[in-house]
mmCIF file with all atom_site columns, C-alpha atoms in Angstrom:
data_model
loop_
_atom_site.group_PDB
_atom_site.id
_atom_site.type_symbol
_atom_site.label_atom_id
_atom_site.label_alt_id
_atom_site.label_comp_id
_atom_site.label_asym_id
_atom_site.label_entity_id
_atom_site.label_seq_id
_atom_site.pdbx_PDB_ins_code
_atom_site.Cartn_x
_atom_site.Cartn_y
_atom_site.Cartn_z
_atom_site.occupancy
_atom_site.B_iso_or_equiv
_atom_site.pdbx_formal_charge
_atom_site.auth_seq_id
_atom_site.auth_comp_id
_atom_site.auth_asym_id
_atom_site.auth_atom_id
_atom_site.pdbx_PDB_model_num
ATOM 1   C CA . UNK T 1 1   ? 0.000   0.000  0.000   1.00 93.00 ? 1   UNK T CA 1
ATOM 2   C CA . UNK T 1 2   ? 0.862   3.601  -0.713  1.00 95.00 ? 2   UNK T CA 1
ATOM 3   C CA . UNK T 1 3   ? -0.264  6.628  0.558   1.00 98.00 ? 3   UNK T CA 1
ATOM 4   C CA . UNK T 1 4   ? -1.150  8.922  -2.574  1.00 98.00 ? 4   UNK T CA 1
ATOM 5   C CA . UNK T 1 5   ? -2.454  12.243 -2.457  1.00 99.00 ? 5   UNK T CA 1
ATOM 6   C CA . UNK T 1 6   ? -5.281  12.841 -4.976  1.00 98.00 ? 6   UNK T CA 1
ATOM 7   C CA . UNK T 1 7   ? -5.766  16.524 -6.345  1.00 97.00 ? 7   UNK T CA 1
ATOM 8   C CA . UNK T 1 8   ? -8.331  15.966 -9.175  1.00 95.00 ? 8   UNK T CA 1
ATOM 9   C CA . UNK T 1 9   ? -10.212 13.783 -11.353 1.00 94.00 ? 9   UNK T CA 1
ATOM 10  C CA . UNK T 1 10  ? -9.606  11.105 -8.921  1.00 96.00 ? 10  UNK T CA 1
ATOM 11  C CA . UNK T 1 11  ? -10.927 12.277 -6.088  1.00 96.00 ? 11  UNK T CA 1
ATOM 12  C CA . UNK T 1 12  ? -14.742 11.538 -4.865  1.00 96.00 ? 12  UNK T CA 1
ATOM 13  C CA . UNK T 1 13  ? -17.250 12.489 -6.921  1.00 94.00 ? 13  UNK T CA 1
ATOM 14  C CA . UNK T 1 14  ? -14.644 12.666 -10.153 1.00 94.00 ? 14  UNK T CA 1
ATOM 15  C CA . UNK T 1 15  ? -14.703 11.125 -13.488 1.00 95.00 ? 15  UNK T CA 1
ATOM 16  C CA . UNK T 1 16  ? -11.851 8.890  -12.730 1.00 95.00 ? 16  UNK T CA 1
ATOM 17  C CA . UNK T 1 17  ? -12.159 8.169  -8.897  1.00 97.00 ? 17  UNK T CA 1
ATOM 18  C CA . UNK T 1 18  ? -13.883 4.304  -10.007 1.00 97.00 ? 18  UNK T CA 1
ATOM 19  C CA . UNK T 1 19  ? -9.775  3.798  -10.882 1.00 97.00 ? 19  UNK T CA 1
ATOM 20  C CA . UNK T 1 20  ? -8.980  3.576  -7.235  1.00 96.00 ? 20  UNK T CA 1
ATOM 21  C CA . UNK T 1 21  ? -10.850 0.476  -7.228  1.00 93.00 ? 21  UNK T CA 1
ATOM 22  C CA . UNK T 1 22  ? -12.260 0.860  -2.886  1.00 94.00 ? 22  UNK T CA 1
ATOM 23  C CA . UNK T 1 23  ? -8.845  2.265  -2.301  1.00 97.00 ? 23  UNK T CA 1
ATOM 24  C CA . UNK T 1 24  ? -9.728  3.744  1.593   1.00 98.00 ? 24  UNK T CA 1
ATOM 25  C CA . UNK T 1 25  ? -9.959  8.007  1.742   1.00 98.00 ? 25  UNK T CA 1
ATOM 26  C CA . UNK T 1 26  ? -7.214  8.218  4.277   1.00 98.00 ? 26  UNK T CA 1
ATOM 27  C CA . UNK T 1 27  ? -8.009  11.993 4.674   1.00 98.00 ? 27  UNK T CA 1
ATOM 28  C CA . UNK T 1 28  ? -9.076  15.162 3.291   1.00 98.00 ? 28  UNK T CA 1
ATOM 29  C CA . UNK T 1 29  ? -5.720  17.211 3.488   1.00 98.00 ? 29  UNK T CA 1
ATOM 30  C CA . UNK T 1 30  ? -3.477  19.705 2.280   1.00 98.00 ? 30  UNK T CA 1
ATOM 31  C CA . UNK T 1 31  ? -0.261  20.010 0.789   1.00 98.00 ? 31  UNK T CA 1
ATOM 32  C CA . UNK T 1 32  ? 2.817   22.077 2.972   1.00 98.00 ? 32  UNK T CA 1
ATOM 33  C CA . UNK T 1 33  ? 2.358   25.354 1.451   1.00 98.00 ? 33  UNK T CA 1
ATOM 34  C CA . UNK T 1 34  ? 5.637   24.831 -1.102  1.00 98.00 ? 34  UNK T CA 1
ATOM 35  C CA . UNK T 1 35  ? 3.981   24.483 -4.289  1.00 97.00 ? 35  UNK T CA 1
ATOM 36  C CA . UNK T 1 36  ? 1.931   26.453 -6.975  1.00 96.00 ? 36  UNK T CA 1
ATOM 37  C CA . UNK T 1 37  ? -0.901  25.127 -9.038  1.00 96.00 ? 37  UNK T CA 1
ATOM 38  C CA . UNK T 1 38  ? -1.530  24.536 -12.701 1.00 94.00 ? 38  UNK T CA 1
ATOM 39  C CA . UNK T 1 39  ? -3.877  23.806 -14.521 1.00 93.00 ? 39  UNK T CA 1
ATOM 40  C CA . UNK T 1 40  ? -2.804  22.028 -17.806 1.00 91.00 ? 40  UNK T CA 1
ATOM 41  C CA . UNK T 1 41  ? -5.101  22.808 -20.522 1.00 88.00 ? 41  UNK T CA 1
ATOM 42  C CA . UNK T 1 42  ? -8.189  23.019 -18.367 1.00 88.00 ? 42  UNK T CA 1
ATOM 43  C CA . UNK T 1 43  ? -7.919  18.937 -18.780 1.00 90.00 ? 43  UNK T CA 1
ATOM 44  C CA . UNK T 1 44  ? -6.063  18.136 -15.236 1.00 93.00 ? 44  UNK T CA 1
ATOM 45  C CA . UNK T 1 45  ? -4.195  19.625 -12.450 1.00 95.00 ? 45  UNK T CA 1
ATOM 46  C CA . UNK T 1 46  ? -0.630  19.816 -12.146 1.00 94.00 ? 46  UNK T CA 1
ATOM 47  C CA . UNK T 1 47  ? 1.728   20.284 -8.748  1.00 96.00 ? 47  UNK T CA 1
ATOM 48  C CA . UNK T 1 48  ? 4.755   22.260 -8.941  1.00 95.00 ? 48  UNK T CA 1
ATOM 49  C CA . UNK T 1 49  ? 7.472   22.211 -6.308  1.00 96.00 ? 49  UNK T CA 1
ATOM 50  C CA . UNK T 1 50  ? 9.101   25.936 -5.205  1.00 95.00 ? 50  UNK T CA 1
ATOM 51  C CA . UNK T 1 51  ? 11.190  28.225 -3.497  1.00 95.00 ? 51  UNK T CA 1
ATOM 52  C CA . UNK T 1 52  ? 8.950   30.726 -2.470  1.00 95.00 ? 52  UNK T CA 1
ATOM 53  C CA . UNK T 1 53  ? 5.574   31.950 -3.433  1.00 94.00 ? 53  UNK T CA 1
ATOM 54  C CA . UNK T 1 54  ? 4.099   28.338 -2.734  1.00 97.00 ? 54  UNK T CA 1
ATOM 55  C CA . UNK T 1 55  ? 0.495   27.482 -1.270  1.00 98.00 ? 55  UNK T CA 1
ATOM 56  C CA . UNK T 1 56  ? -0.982  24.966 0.408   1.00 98.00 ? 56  UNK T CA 1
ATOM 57  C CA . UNK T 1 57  ? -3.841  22.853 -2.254  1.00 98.00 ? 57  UNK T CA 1
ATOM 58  C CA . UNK T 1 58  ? -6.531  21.181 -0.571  1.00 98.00 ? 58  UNK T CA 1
ATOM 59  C CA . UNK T 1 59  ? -6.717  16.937 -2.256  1.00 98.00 ? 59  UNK T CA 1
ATOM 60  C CA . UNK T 1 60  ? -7.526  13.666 -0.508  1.00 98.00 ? 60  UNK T CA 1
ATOM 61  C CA . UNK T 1 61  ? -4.627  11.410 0.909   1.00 99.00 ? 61  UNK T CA 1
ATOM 62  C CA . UNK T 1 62  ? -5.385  7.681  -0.008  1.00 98.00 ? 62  UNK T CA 1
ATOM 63  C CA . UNK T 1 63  ? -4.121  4.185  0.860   1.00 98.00 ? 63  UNK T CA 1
ATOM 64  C CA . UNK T 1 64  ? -3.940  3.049  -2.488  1.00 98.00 ? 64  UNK T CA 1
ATOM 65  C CA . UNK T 1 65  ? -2.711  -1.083 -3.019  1.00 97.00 ? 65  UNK T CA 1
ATOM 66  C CA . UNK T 1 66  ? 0.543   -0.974 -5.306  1.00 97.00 ? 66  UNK T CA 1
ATOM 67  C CA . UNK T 1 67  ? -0.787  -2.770 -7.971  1.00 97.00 ? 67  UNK T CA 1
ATOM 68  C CA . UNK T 1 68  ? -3.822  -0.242 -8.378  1.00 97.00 ? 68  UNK T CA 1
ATOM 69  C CA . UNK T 1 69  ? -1.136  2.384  -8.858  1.00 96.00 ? 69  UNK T CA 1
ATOM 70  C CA . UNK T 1 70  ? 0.666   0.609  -11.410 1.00 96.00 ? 70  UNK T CA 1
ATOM 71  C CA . UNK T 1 71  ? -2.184  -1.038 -13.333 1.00 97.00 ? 71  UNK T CA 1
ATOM 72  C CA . UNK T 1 72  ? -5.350  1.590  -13.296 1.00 96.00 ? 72  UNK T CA 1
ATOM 73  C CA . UNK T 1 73  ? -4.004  5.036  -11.766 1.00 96.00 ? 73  UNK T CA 1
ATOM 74  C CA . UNK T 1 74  ? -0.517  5.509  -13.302 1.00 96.00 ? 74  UNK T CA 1
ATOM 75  C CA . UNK T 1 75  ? -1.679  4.266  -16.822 1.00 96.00 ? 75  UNK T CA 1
ATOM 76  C CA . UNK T 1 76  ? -4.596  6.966  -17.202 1.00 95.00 ? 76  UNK T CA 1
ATOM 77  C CA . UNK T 1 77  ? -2.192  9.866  -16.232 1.00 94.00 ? 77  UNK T CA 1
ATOM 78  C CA . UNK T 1 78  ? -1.757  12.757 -18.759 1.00 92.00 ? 78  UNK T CA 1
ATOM 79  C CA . UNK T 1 79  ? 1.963   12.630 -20.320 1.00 90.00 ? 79  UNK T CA 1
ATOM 80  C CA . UNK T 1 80  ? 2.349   16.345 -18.532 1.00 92.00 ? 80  UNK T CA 1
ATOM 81  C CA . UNK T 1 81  ? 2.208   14.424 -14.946 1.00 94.00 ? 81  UNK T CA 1
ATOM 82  C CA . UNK T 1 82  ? 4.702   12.310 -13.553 1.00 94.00 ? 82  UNK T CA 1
ATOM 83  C CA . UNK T 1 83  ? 4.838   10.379 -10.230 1.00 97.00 ? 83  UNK T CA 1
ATOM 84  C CA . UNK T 1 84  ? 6.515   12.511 -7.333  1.00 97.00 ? 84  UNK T CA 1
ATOM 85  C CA . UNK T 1 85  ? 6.678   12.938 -3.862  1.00 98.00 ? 85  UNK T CA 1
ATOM 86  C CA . UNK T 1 86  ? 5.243   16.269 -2.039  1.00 98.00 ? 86  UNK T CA 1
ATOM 87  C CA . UNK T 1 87  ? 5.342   17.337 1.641   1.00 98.00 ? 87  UNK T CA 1
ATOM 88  C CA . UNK T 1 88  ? 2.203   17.360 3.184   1.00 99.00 ? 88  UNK T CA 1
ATOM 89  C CA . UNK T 1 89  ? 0.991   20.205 5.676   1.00 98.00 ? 89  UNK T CA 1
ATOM 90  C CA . UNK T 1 90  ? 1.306   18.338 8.829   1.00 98.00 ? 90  UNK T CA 1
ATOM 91  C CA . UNK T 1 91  ? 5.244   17.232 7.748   1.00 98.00 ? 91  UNK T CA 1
ATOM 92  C CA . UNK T 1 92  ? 4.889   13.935 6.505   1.00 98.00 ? 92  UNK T CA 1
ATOM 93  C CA . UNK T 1 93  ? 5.762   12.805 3.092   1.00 98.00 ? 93  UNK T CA 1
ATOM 94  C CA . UNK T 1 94  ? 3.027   11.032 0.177   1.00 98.00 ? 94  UNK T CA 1
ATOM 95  C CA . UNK T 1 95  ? 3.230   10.354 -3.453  1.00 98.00 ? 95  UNK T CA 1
ATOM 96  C CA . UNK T 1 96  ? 1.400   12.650 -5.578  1.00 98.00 ? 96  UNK T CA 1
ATOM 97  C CA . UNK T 1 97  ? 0.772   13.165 -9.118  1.00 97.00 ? 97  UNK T CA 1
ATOM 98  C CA . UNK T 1 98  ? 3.733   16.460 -10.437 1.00 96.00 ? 98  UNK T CA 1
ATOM 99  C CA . UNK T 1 99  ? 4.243   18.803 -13.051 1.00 94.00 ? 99  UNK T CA 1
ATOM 100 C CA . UNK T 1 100 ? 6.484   16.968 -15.165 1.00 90.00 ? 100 UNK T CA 1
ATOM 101 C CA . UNK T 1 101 ? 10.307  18.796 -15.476 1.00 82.00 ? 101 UNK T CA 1
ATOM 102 C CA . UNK T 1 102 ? 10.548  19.749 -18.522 1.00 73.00 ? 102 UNK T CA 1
ATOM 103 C CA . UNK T 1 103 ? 6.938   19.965 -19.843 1.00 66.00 ? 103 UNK T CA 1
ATOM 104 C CA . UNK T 1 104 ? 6.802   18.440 -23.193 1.00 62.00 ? 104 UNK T CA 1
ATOM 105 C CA . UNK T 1 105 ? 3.267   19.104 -23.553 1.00 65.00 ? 105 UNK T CA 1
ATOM 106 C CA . UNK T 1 106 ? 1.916   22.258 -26.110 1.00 66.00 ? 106 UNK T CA 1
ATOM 107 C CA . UNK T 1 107 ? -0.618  22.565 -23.308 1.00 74.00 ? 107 UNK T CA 1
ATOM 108 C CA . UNK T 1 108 ? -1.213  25.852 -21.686 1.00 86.00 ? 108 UNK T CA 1
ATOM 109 C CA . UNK T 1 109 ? -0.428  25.937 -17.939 1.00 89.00 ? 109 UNK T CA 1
ATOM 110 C CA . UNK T 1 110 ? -2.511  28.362 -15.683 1.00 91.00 ? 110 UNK T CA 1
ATOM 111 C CA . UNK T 1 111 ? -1.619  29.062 -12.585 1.00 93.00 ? 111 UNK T CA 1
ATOM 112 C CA . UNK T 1 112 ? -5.077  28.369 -10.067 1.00 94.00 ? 112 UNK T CA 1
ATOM 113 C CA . UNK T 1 113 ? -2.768  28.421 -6.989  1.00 95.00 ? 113 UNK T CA 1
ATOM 114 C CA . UNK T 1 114 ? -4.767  30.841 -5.541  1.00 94.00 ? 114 UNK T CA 1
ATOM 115 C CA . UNK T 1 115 ? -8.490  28.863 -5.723  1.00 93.00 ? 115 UNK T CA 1
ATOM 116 C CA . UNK T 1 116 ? -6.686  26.380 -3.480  1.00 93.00 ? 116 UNK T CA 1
ATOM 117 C CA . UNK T 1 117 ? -7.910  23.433 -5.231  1.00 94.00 ? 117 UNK T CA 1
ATOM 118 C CA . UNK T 1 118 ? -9.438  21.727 -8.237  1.00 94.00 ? 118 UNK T CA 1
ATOM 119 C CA . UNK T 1 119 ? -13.036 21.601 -7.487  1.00 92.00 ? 119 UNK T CA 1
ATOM 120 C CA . UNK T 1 120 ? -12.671 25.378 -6.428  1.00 92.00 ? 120 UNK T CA 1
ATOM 121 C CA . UNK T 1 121 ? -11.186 25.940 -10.034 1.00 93.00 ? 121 UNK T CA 1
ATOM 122 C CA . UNK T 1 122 ? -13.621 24.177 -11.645 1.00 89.00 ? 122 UNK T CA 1
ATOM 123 C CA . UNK T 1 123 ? -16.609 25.335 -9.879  1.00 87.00 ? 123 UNK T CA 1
ATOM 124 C CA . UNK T 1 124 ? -15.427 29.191 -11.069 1.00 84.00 ? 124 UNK T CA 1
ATOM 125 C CA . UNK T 1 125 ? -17.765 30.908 -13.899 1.00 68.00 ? 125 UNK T CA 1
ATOM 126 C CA . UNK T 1 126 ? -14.767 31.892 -15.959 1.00 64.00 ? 126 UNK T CA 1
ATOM 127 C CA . UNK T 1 127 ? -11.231 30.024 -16.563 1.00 60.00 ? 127 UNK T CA 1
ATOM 128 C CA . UNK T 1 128 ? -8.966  31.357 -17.992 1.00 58.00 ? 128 UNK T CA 1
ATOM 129 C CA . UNK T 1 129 ? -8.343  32.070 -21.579 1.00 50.00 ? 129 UNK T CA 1
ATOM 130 C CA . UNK T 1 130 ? -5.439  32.068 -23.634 1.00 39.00 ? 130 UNK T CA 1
ATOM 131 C CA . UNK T 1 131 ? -4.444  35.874 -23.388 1.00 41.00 ? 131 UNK T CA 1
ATOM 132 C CA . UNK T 1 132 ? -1.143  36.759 -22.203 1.00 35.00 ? 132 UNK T CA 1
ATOM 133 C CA . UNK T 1 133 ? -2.417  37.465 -19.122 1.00 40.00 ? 133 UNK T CA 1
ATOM 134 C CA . UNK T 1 134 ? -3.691  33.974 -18.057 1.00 41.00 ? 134 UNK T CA 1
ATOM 135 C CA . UNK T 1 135 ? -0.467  32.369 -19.507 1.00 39.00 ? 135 UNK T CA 1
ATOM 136 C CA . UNK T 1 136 ? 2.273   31.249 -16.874 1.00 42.00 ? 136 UNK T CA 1
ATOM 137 C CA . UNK T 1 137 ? 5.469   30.221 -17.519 1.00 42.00 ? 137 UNK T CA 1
ATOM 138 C CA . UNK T 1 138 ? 6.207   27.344 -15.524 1.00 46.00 ? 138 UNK T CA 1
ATOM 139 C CA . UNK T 1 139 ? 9.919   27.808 -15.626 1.00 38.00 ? 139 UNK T CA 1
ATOM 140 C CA . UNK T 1 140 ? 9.757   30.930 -13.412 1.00 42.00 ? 140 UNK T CA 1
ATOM 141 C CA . UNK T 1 141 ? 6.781   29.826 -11.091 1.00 44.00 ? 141 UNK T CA 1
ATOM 142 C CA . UNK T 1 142 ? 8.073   25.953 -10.622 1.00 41.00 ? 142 UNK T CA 1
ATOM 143 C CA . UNK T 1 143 ? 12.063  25.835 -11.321 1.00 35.00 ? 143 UNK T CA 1
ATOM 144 C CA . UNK T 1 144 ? 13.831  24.976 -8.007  1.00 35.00 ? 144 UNK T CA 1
ATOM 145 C CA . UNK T 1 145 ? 16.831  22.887 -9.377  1.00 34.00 ? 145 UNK T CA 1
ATOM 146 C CA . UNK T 1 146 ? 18.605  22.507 -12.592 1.00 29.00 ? 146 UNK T CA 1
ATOM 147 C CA . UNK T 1 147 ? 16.644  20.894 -14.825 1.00 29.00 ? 147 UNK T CA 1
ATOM 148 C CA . UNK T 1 148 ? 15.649  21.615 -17.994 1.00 30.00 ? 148 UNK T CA 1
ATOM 149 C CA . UNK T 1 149 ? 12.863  24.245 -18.386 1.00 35.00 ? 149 UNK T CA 1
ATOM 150 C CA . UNK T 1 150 ? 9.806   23.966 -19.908 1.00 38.00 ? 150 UNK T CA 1
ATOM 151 C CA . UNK T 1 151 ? 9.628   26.092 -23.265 1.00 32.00 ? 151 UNK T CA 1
ATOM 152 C CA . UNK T 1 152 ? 7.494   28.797 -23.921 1.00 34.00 ? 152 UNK T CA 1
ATOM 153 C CA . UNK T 1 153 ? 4.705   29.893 -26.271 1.00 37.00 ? 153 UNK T CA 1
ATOM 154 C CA . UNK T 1 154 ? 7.332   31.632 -28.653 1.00 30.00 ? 154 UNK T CA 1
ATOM 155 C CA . UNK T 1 155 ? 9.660   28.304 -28.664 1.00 33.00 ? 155 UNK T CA 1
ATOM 156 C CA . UNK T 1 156 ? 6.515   26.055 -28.833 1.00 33.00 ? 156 UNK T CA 1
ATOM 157 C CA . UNK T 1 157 ? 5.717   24.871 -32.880 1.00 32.00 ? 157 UNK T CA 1
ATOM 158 C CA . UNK T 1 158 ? 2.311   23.528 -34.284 1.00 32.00 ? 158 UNK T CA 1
#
């Protein structure tokens, strides 16, 4: 069993939650408040270690049996996500579901750090669009080590 912290369509009550397969809701938590919030192309959520500027995001810790991870959760991930591990708000440590470093996706990122969570985001009249003002670049909001950055809308091609 691992404990895996949920920030999106898996949760309860989301399109991909039946994946868990009676995994047990451990608890409704929060992240330590060291990471911003995307979302990628209105289609998911991604998590995004930083420096500074972070936020805590509100997602459900589960106990989730090994083999459910590798067989039903981990398969129906979005390429922009990859498996991670994120400090929770009361100090201990979970898997969780990351930005992938660098994005390869065309996928605009918006930064919802500040509705908290998911749901919130979702549940709001108006998402972003695609003006310049909605766009983030991940590279300066999510960058805390050397890795490659992800590229942005001028380096992108159709």
């Amino acid at each position: 069993m691992a404990l895996m912290f949920l920030n999106g369509g898996a949760m309860r009550g989301g399109p991909l939650h039946h994946l868990l397969d009676g995994a047990p809701l451990v608890a409704e938590t929060a992240t330590a408040p060291k990471y911003r919030f995307y979302s990628v192309g209105d289609r998911c959520p991604g998590l995004a270690p930083v420096a500074h500027g972070g936020a805590a995001i509100e997602g459900e810790l589960y106990d989730i049996p090994m083999d459910v991870l590798r067989d039903r959760l981990m398969p129906a991930e979005p390429p922009e996500l990859e498996l991670g591990v994120i400090e929770l708000a009361d100090g201990t440590s979970s898997f969780a579901m990351l930005l992938r470093r660098p994005c390869t996706s065309h996928a605009e990122l918006y930064d919802i750090t500040e509705s908290g969570s998911w749901k919130a985001y979702m549940d709001m009249d108006v998402h972003p669009d695609a003006g310049v003002e909605a766009r983030t670049d991940a590279r300066t909001d999510a960058r805390t080590d050397a890795r490659p950055a992800a590229r942005t809308d001028r380096e992108k091609t159709s």
